[in-house]
CSV table of C-alpha atoms in Angstrom, one decimal:
chain,number,residue,atom,x,y,z
A,1,MET,CA,0.0,0.0,0.0
A,2,ALA,CA,1.4,3.4,-1.1
A,3,VAL,CA,1.4,5.9,1.8
A,4,THR,CA,1.7,9.6,1.2
A,5,THR,CA,3.1,11.7,4.1
A,6,THR,CA,2.3,15.4,4.5
A,7,ASP,CA,3.1,17.7,7.4
A,8,HIS,CA,0.5,20.4,8.0
A,9,MET,CA,0.7,23.5,10.0
A,10,VAL,CA,-2.9,24.2,11.0
A,11,PRO,CA,-3.9,27.9,11.8
A,12,HIS,CA,-5.4,28.3,15.2
A,13,LYS,CA,-6.4,31.3,17.4
A,14,SER,CA,-4.8,30.4,20.7
A,15,THR,CA,-6.8,30.0,23.9
A,16,VAL,CA,-3.8,29.1,26.0
A,17,PRO,CA,-3.6,31.9,28.5
A,18,ALA,CA,0.0,32.8,27.8
A,19,THR,CA,-0.8,33.4,24.1
A,20,ALA,CA,-4.6,34.0,24.2
A,21,GLY,CA,-5.9,35.6,21.0
A,22,GLN,CA,-2.6,35.1,19.0
A,23,GLN,CA,-2.6,33.2,15.7
A,24,VAL,CA,-0.5,30.1,16.1
A,25,GLU,CA,0.1,27.0,13.9
A,26,LEU,CA,-0.5,23.5,15.3
A,27,PHE,CA,1.7,20.7,13.9
A,28,VAL,CA,-0.2,17.8,12.3
A,29,ARG,CA,1.4,14.9,10.4
A,30,GLU,CA,-0.7,12.9,7.9
A,31,HIS,CA,0.0,9.4,6.6
A,32,ASP,CA,-2.6,8.9,3.9
A,33,GLY,CA,-3.1,5.3,2.9
A,34,THR,CA,-6.3,5.8,1.1
A,35,PRO,CA,-6.4,3.2,-1.7
A,36,SER,CA,-5.9,4.4,-5.3
A,37,GLY,CA,-8.2,3.6,-8.1
A,38,PRO,CA,-12.0,4.2,-8.1
A,39,PRO,CA,-13.2,6.8,-5.6
A,40,VAL,CA,-13.8,5.3,-2.1
A,41,ALA,CA,-15.1,6.7,1.1
A,42,ARG,CA,-12.1,8.1,2.8
A,43,GLU,CA,-11.6,6.6,6.3
A,44,VAL,CA,-10.0,9.2,8.6
A,45,VAL,CA,-8.3,8.6,11.9
A,46,LEU,CA,-6.9,11.3,14.3
A,47,MET,CA,-4.3,10.3,16.9
A,48,LEU,CA,-3.6,12.5,20.0
A,49,HIS,CA,-0.7,12.2,22.4
A,50,GLY,CA,-0.8,12.2,26.2
A,51,ARG,CA,0.8,14.4,28.8
A,52,SER,CA,4.5,13.8,28.3
A,53,ILE,CA,5.1,12.1,25.0
A,54,PRO,CA,4.9,14.2,21.7
A,55,VAL,CA,2.8,12.6,19.0
A,56,LEU,CA,5.6,11.5,16.6
A,57,ALA,CA,7.6,9.7,19.3
A,58,GLY,CA,4.4,8.0,20.5
A,59,TYR,CA,2.7,7.0,17.2
A,60,ASP,CA,5.3,7.4,14.5
A,61,LEU,CA,8.4,5.8,15.9
A,62,GLN,CA,10.7,5.1,13.0
A,63,TYR,CA,12.1,1.7,14.2
A,64,THR,CA,11.2,-1.7,12.8
A,65,SER,CA,7.5,-2.4,13.3
A,66,TYR,CA,6.7,0.1,16.0
A,67,GLY,CA,5.1,2.8,13.9
A,68,TRP,CA,1.4,2.6,14.9
A,69,ALA,CA,0.2,5.4,12.5
A,70,ASP,CA,2.1,3.8,9.6
A,71,ALA,CA,0.5,0.4,10.3
A,72,LEU,CA,-3.0,2.0,10.1
A,73,ALA,CA,-2.1,3.9,6.9
A,74,GLN,CA,-0.8,0.6,5.4
A,75,ALA,CA,-4.2,-0.8,6.2
A,76,GLY,CA,-5.9,1.9,4.0
A,77,TYR,CA,-6.6,4.6,6.5
A,78,ASP,CA,-5.9,8.3,6.3
A,79,VAL,CA,-4.1,8.9,9.6
A,80,PHE,CA,-3.5,12.3,11.2
A,81,MET,CA,-1.3,12.9,14.3
A,82,MET,CA,-1.4,16.2,16.1
A,83,ASP,CA,0.7,18.0,18.8
A,84,LEU,CA,-1.1,20.2,21.2
A,85,GLN,CA,0.6,23.4,22.2
A,86,GLY,CA,3.3,22.7,24.7
A,87,SER,CA,4.3,19.4,23.0
A,88,GLY,CA,6.4,18.3,20.1
A,89,ARG,CA,6.4,20.5,17.0
A,90,SER,CA,3.5,22.8,18.0
A,91,PRO,CA,4.4,26.0,19.8
A,92,ARG,CA,5.7,25.7,23.3
A,93,PRO,CA,5.2,29.2,24.8
A,94,ARG,CA,7.1,30.1,27.9
A,95,MET,CA,8.8,26.7,28.0
A,96,GLU,CA,12.2,28.0,26.6
A,97,ASP,CA,12.9,29.6,29.9
A,98,PRO,CA,14.5,27.1,32.4
A,99,CYS,CA,13.2,29.3,35.2
A,100,ASN,CA,9.7,28.2,34.2
A,101,VAL,CA,10.5,24.6,34.8
A,102,ASN,CA,8.9,22.8,37.8
A,103,PRO,CA,11.2,24.0,40.7
A,104,SER,CA,11.6,20.5,42.0
A,105,GLU,CA,13.0,19.4,38.6
A,106,GLN,CA,15.3,22.4,37.9
A,107,GLY,CA,18.3,20.4,39.3
A,108,ALA,CA,18.1,18.3,36.1
A,109,ILE,CA,19.0,21.4,34.0
A,110,ASN,CA,22.7,21.8,33.1
A,111,PRO,CA,24.4,24.2,33.0
A,112,PRO,CA,23.0,25.3,36.4
A,113,LEU,CA,20.8,28.3,36.6
A,114,SER,CA,22.6,31.4,38.0
A,115,GLY,CA,21.1,34.1,40.2
A,116,ALA,CA,17.5,34.2,41.4
A,117,ARG,CA,15.3,31.5,39.9
A,118,THR,CA,12.2,33.6,39.5
A,119,ALA,CA,9.7,32.3,37.0
A,120,SER,CA,9.0,34.7,34.1
A,121,TYR,CA,5.5,33.1,33.8
A,122,PRO,CA,4.3,31.6,37.2
A,123,PHE,CA,1.3,29.9,35.8
A,124,VAL,CA,0.2,26.5,34.5
A,125,LEU,CA,0.5,26.5,30.7
A,126,THR,CA,-2.5,24.8,29.1
A,127,ASN,CA,-5.8,23.5,30.3
A,128,SER,CA,-8.8,21.3,29.3
A,129,GLN,CA,-10.5,24.1,27.4
A,130,SER,CA,-7.4,25.1,25.4
A,131,ASP,CA,-6.7,21.4,24.5
A,132,GLN,CA,-10.3,20.8,23.4
A,133,ASP,CA,-10.2,24.0,21.3
A,134,GLU,CA,-7.1,22.8,19.5
A,135,LEU,CA,-8.5,19.4,19.0
A,136,SER,CA,-11.7,21.1,17.5
A,137,THR,CA,-9.6,23.2,15.1
A,138,VAL,CA,-7.8,20.2,13.8
A,139,VAL,CA,-11.0,18.1,13.4
A,140,GLU,CA,-12.5,21.0,11.4
A,141,TYR,CA,-9.4,21.3,9.3
A,142,ILE,CA,-9.5,17.6,8.5
A,143,ARG,CA,-13.2,17.6,7.7
A,144,SER,CA,-12.7,20.6,5.4
A,145,ILE,CA,-9.7,19.4,3.4
A,146,HIS,CA,-11.0,15.9,2.8
A,147,ASN,CA,-14.8,16.6,2.8
A,148,VAL,CA,-15.5,14.0,5.5
A,149,SER,CA,-18.2,14.3,8.2
A,150,LYS,CA,-16.7,12.1,10.9
A,151,VAL,CA,-13.3,11.3,12.2
A,152,ALA,CA,-12.3,8.2,14.3
A,153,PHE,CA,-10.3,9.1,17.4
A,154,ILE,CA,-7.3,7.2,18.9
A,155,GLY,CA,-5.9,8.7,22.1
A,156,TRP,CA,-3.2,7.5,24.5
A,157,SER,CA,-3.1,8.3,28.2
A,158,ALA,CA,-4.1,11.9,29.0
A,159,ALA,CA,-5.5,12.4,25.5
A,160,ALA,CA,-8.7,11.2,27.1
A,161,PHE,CA,-9.1,14.6,28.9
A,162,ALA,CA,-9.6,16.2,25.5
A,163,MET,CA,-11.0,13.4,23.3
A,164,GLY,CA,-13.6,12.1,25.8
A,165,PRO,CA,-15.4,15.5,26.5
A,166,TYR,CA,-15.0,16.5,22.8
A,167,ALA,CA,-16.8,13.4,21.7
A,168,ILE,CA,-19.6,14.0,24.2
A,169,LYS,CA,-20.1,17.5,23.0
A,170,ASN,CA,-19.7,16.7,19.2
A,171,PRO,CA,-21.0,13.1,18.7
A,172,GLY,CA,-21.9,13.9,15.0
A,173,LYS,CA,-18.2,14.5,14.2
A,174,VAL,CA,-16.7,11.4,16.0
A,175,GLU,CA,-16.9,8.0,14.3
A,176,SER,CA,-15.5,6.0,17.2
A,177,LEU,CA,-13.3,6.4,20.2
A,178,PHE,CA,-10.2,4.1,20.9
A,179,LEU,CA,-8.6,5.0,24.3
A,180,LEU,CA,-5.3,3.4,25.2
A,181,ALA,CA,-4.5,3.6,28.9
A,182,PRO,CA,-6.9,6.5,29.4
A,183,ILE,CA,-6.3,8.7,32.4
A,184,PHE,CA,-9.6,8.9,34.2
A,185,PRO,CA,-10.3,10.3,37.7
A,186,PRO,CA,-13.8,9.1,38.6
A,187,LEU,CA,-14.1,11.8,41.2
A,188,GLY,CA,-12.2,14.5,39.4
A,189,PRO,CA,-13.4,18.1,39.2
A,190,SER,CA,-16.2,19.1,36.9
A,191,ASN,CA,-15.6,22.9,36.9
A,192,PRO,CA,-12.6,24.9,35.9
A,193,PRO,CA,-10.4,26.8,38.3
A,194,THR,CA,-9.6,30.5,37.9
A,195,LEU,CA,-7.4,30.8,34.8
A,196,PRO,CA,-4.5,31.1,34.4
A,197,ALA,CA,-3.9,28.7,37.3
A,198,PRO,CA,-0.9,29.5,39.5
A,199,GLY,CA,2.0,27.2,39.0
A,200,PHE,CA,4.7,26.6,36.3
A,201,PRO,CA,4.5,26.0,32.6
A,202,SER,CA,6.7,23.0,32.1
A,203,HIS,CA,8.1,19.8,33.4
A,204,VAL,CA,11.4,18.1,32.4
A,205,LEU,CA,12.0,14.4,32.2
A,206,THR,CA,15.5,12.9,32.4
A,207,ARG,CA,16.5,9.8,30.6
A,208,THR,CA,17.1,8.1,33.9
A,209,GLY,CA,13.6,9.1,35.1
A,210,PHE,CA,12.1,8.0,31.8
A,211,GLU,CA,13.7,4.6,31.9
A,212,GLN,CA,12.9,4.0,35.6
A,213,ALA,CA,9.2,4.9,35.3
A,214,TRP,CA,8.9,2.4,32.4
A,215,THR,CA,11.0,-0.3,34.2
A,216,ASN,CA,8.6,-0.1,37.2
A,217,GLU,CA,5.9,-1.5,34.9
A,218,VAL,CA,8.0,-4.2,33.2
A,219,HIS,CA,7.2,-7.6,34.8
A,220,CYS,CA,7.5,-10.3,32.1
A,221,THR,CA,10.3,-11.7,29.9
A,222,ASN,CA,9.2,-10.4,26.5
A,223,GLN,CA,7.6,-7.1,27.5
A,224,ARG,CA,10.4,-4.8,26.4
A,225,GLU,CA,12.9,-5.3,23.6
A,226,PRO,CA,16.6,-4.7,24.5
A,227,GLY,CA,17.8,-1.3,23.3
A,228,ILE,CA,14.3,0.1,22.8
A,229,VAL,CA,14.7,2.7,25.7
A,230,ASP,CA,17.6,4.3,23.7
A,231,VAL,CA,15.5,4.3,20.5
A,232,VAL,CA,12.5,6.0,22.2
A,233,TRP,CA,14.8,8.5,24.0
A,234,GLY,CA,16.4,9.4,20.7
A,235,ALA,CA,12.9,10.0,19.3
A,236,LEU,CA,12.1,12.3,22.2
A,237,MET,CA,15.3,14.3,21.7
A,238,ASP,CA,14.5,14.6,18.0
A,239,GLU,CA,11.3,16.4,19.0
A,240,ASP,CA,12.9,18.9,21.4
A,241,PRO,CA,15.7,21.1,20.0
A,242,ILE,CA,15.9,23.1,23.3
A,243,GLY,CA,15.6,20.2,25.7
A,244,ARG,CA,18.3,18.2,24.1
A,245,THR,CA,20.8,20.9,24.9
A,246,TRP,CA,19.9,20.7,28.6
A,247,GLY,CA,20.7,17.9,31.1
A,248,LYS,CA,23.9,16.4,32.4
A,249,VAL,CA,27.0,16.3,30.3
A,250,LEU,CA,28.1,12.9,29.0
A,251,PRO,CA,31.7,11.7,28.8
A,252,THR,CA,31.5,12.5,25.1
A,253,GLY,CA,31.1,16.2,26.1
A,254,ARG,CA,27.6,16.3,24.8
A,255,PRO,CA,24.5,16.9,26.9
A,256,GLU,CA,22.3,13.9,27.5
A,257,GLY,CA,19.2,16.1,27.2
A,258,VAL,CA,15.9,16.3,28.9
A,259,SER,CA,12.4,16.0,27.5
A,260,ARG,CA,10.3,19.1,28.2
A,261,PHE,CA,6.5,18.7,28.5
A,262,ARG,CA,3.7,21.0,29.3
A,263,ASN,CA,2.1,21.4,32.7
A,264,PHE,CA,-1.7,21.5,32.3
A,265,VAL,CA,-4.8,21.8,34.5
A,266,THR,CA,-7.8,19.6,33.9
A,267,TRP,CA,-11.5,19.4,34.7
A,268,GLY,CA,-14.8,18.0,33.2
A,269,TRP,CA,-13.7,14.4,32.8
A,270,ASN,CA,-15.1,12.2,35.6
A,271,LYS,CA,-17.8,9.5,36.1
A,272,THR,CA,-20.6,12.1,35.8
A,273,THR,CA,-19.4,13.7,32.6
A,274,ALA,CA,-18.4,10.4,31.0
A,275,GLY,CA,-21.9,9.1,31.3
A,276,GLN,CA,-23.6,12.3,30.2
A,277,GLY,CA,-26.5,11.7,27.8
A,278,GLY,CA,-25.4,8.2,27.0
A,279,VAL,CA,-23.3,9.6,24.2
A,280,LEU,CA,-20.2,7.5,24.9
A,281,GLY,CA,-21.2,3.9,24.1
A,282,GLY,CA,-24.2,5.3,22.3
A,283,ASN,CA,-23.7,7.7,19.3
A,284,VAL,CA,-19.9,7.1,19.8
A,285,PRO,CA,-18.7,3.5,20.2
A,286,VAL,CA,-15.9,3.2,22.7
A,287,LEU,CA,-13.0,0.7,23.1
A,288,ILE,CA,-10.8,1.0,26.1
A,289,VAL,CA,-7.5,-0.8,26.2
A,290,HIS,CA,-4.9,-1.0,29.0
A,291,GLY,CA,-2.0,-3.2,30.1
A,292,GLU,CA,-2.2,-5.5,33.1
A,293,TYR,CA,0.9,-3.8,34.6
A,294,ASP,CA,-0.2,-0.2,34.0
A,295,VAL,CA,0.1,1.7,37.3
A,296,THR,CA,0.2,5.1,35.6
A,297,ALA,CA,-3.4,5.0,34.5
A,298,ASN,CA,-4.4,2.9,37.5
A,299,THR,CA,-3.2,4.6,40.7
A,300,THR,CA,-1.6,2.1,43.1
A,301,PRO,CA,-2.0,2.7,46.0
A,302,PRO,CA,-5.1,5.0,45.6
A,303,SER,CA,-4.4,8.7,45.8
A,304,SER,CA,-6.0,10.8,48.5
A,305,ASN,CA,-6.4,13.6,45.9
A,306,PRO,CA,-9.5,12.8,43.7
A,307,ALA,CA,-8.0,14.6,40.8
A,308,LEU,CA,-5.0,12.3,40.8
A,309,ASP,CA,-6.8,9.0,41.6
A,310,PHE,CA,-7.0,7.2,38.2
A,311,HIS,CA,-8.9,4.0,37.3
A,312,VAL,CA,-9.3,2.7,33.8
A,313,PRO,CA,-12.0,0.1,34.6
A,314,ALA,CA,-14.0,2.9,36.3
A,315,LEU,CA,-14.3,4.6,32.9
A,316,TYR,CA,-15.9,1.5,31.4
A,317,ASP,CA,-18.3,1.5,34.4
A,318,ALA,CA,-19.1,5.2,34.0
A,319,ILE,CA,-20.0,5.0,30.3
A,320,THR,CA,-23.8,4.6,30.1
A,321,GLY,CA,-24.1,3.6,26.5
A,322,SER,CA,-24.1,-0.1,25.6
A,323,HIS,CA,-21.5,-0.1,22.8
A,324,LYS,CA,-18.5,-0.2,25.0
A,325,LEU,CA,-15.6,-2.6,25.5
A,326,LEU,CA,-12.7,-3.0,27.9
A,327,VAL,CA,-9.6,-5.1,26.9
A,328,THR,CA,-6.8,-5.8,29.4
A,329,VAL,CA,-3.6,-6.8,27.6
A,330,GLU,CA,-1.3,-9.3,29.2
A,331,CYS,CA,2.4,-8.6,29.5
A,332,ALA,CA,2.0,-4.8,28.9
A,333,GLY,CA,2.2,-1.5,30.8
A,334,HIS,CA,1.5,2.1,30.1
A,335,SER,CA,4.1,2.2,27.3
A,336,MET,CA,2.4,-0.5,25.3
A,337,PRO,CA,3.1,1.2,21.8
A,338,TRP,CA,6.8,0.5,22.4
A,339,GLU,CA,6.5,-2.9,24.0
A,340,GLY,CA,6.3,-6.5,22.7
A,341,GLN,CA,2.5,-6.2,22.4
A,342,HIS,CA,2.7,-3.4,20.0
A,343,ASN,CA,1.8,-5.5,16.9
A,344,ASN,CA,-1.2,-7.0,18.7
A,345,LEU,CA,-2.2,-3.4,19.6
A,346,HIS,CA,-2.0,-2.3,16.0
A,347,ASN,CA,-4.1,-5.3,14.9
A,348,LEU,CA,-6.7,-4.7,17.6
A,349,SER,CA,-7.0,-1.0,16.5
A,350,LYS,CA,-7.3,-2.0,12.8
A,351,HIS,CA,-10.1,-4.4,13.6
A,352,TRP,CA,-11.9,-1.9,15.8
A,353,LEU,CA,-11.7,0.8,13.1
A,354,LYS,CA,-13.2,-1.5,10.5
A,355,HIS,CA,-15.8,-3.4,12.7
A,356,THR,CA,-16.2,-1.4,15.9
A,357,ASN,CA,-16.3,-4.7,17.8
A,358,VAL,CA,-13.9,-7.0,19.6
A,359,ASP,CA,-14.0,-10.6,18.6
A,360,GLY,CA,-17.6,-10.0,17.4
A,361,ASN,CA,-18.7,-8.4,20.6
A,362,THR,CA,-19.9,-4.8,21.1
A,363,GLN,CA,-20.0,-4.9,24.9
A,364,GLY,CA,-18.0,-6.6,27.7
A,365,ARG,CA,-14.6,-7.0,29.4
A,366,PHE,CA,-12.0,-9.1,27.7
A,367,ASP,CA,-8.3,-10.2,28.0
A,368,MET,CA,-5.7,-10.3,25.3
A,369,ASP,CA,-2.8,-12.7,25.6
A,370,GLU,CA,0.7,-12.4,24.1
A,371,ASN,CA,-0.5,-14.1,20.9
A,372,GLY,CA,-3.3,-11.6,20.4
A,373,ASN,CA,-6.0,-14.1,21.4
A,374,ILE,CA,-9.1,-12.5,22.9
A,375,SER,CA,-11.1,-14.2,25.7
A,376,PRO,CA,-13.8,-13.0,28.1
A,377,ALA,CA,-12.3,-11.6,31.3
A,378,PRO,CA,-12.9,-13.8,34.3
């Protein structure tokens, strides 16, 4: 299957408080695998990243068979991947200043900061509304350039904060919803705080911190391929021209780099809103997938802060429509797109996009083994 790749810079009027009202451009990559020949109904998919991983490192990893977006394009889909502001190749306002990094993480920045470390922008960068506004702009752009009415959504991790509420508000524009390891606080806040919220614009992640967080969820032999940590870290550095100049200096004399990611404040995604109007699982079919070892999207032990107490199965329970499925994947964690189960994940998503069912079922809880076999959950 011939796939055409195009990078788009989508015009958007920013609602991020730091740049409110300014015209910005959102980065969107398209892998178009639409079959040639007689005209066919174009099948469009939009993939959105989570909190800390930019979209290309997450969905378009250029290493052996890990490119999820390419796998979908090869199957005949027109696949779009977008970076929200504060991530990847979209604008990252206020994040170039190391003084705007989370104070507890500033020790990872090298060379050390000199003088007073006063933030030039002492506020959280983005929020649920600005993320949904950017998602809406990209959806309208896709609908316009390809004359389609609906777009299928695939979201990983914190993408659920934007894609879930957007689908509830705009069911006529969303074909289906595939959520991988969705972050879902059942008792999270429904209403926004006063914006901009006090805080800091950006976090930084070191290579050591990245590897350790992933390792904490690796518990079986074939879960993670040797050397894949370096591959993914290299992809993260490719997406961050400033971050890769920070961090400790290696024996080679070059910096190891850090991965910068936005700080954001969320609301409007909880058990009440997820069940609103029976839209999810009704007008919009939903497939939820998570790894059996995922403690990022399943808070263990439970947090005393409702906004930070996450439970994937609780999202399945909260959805009031009947067209909903939950699949727990064996030998997988939160980083499943980079793990041994990635090919089975690709195949599951392709089947879902084509049939909106799992093994012929449109409701229920299931397990997937390392061979990709699906069985009802006990």
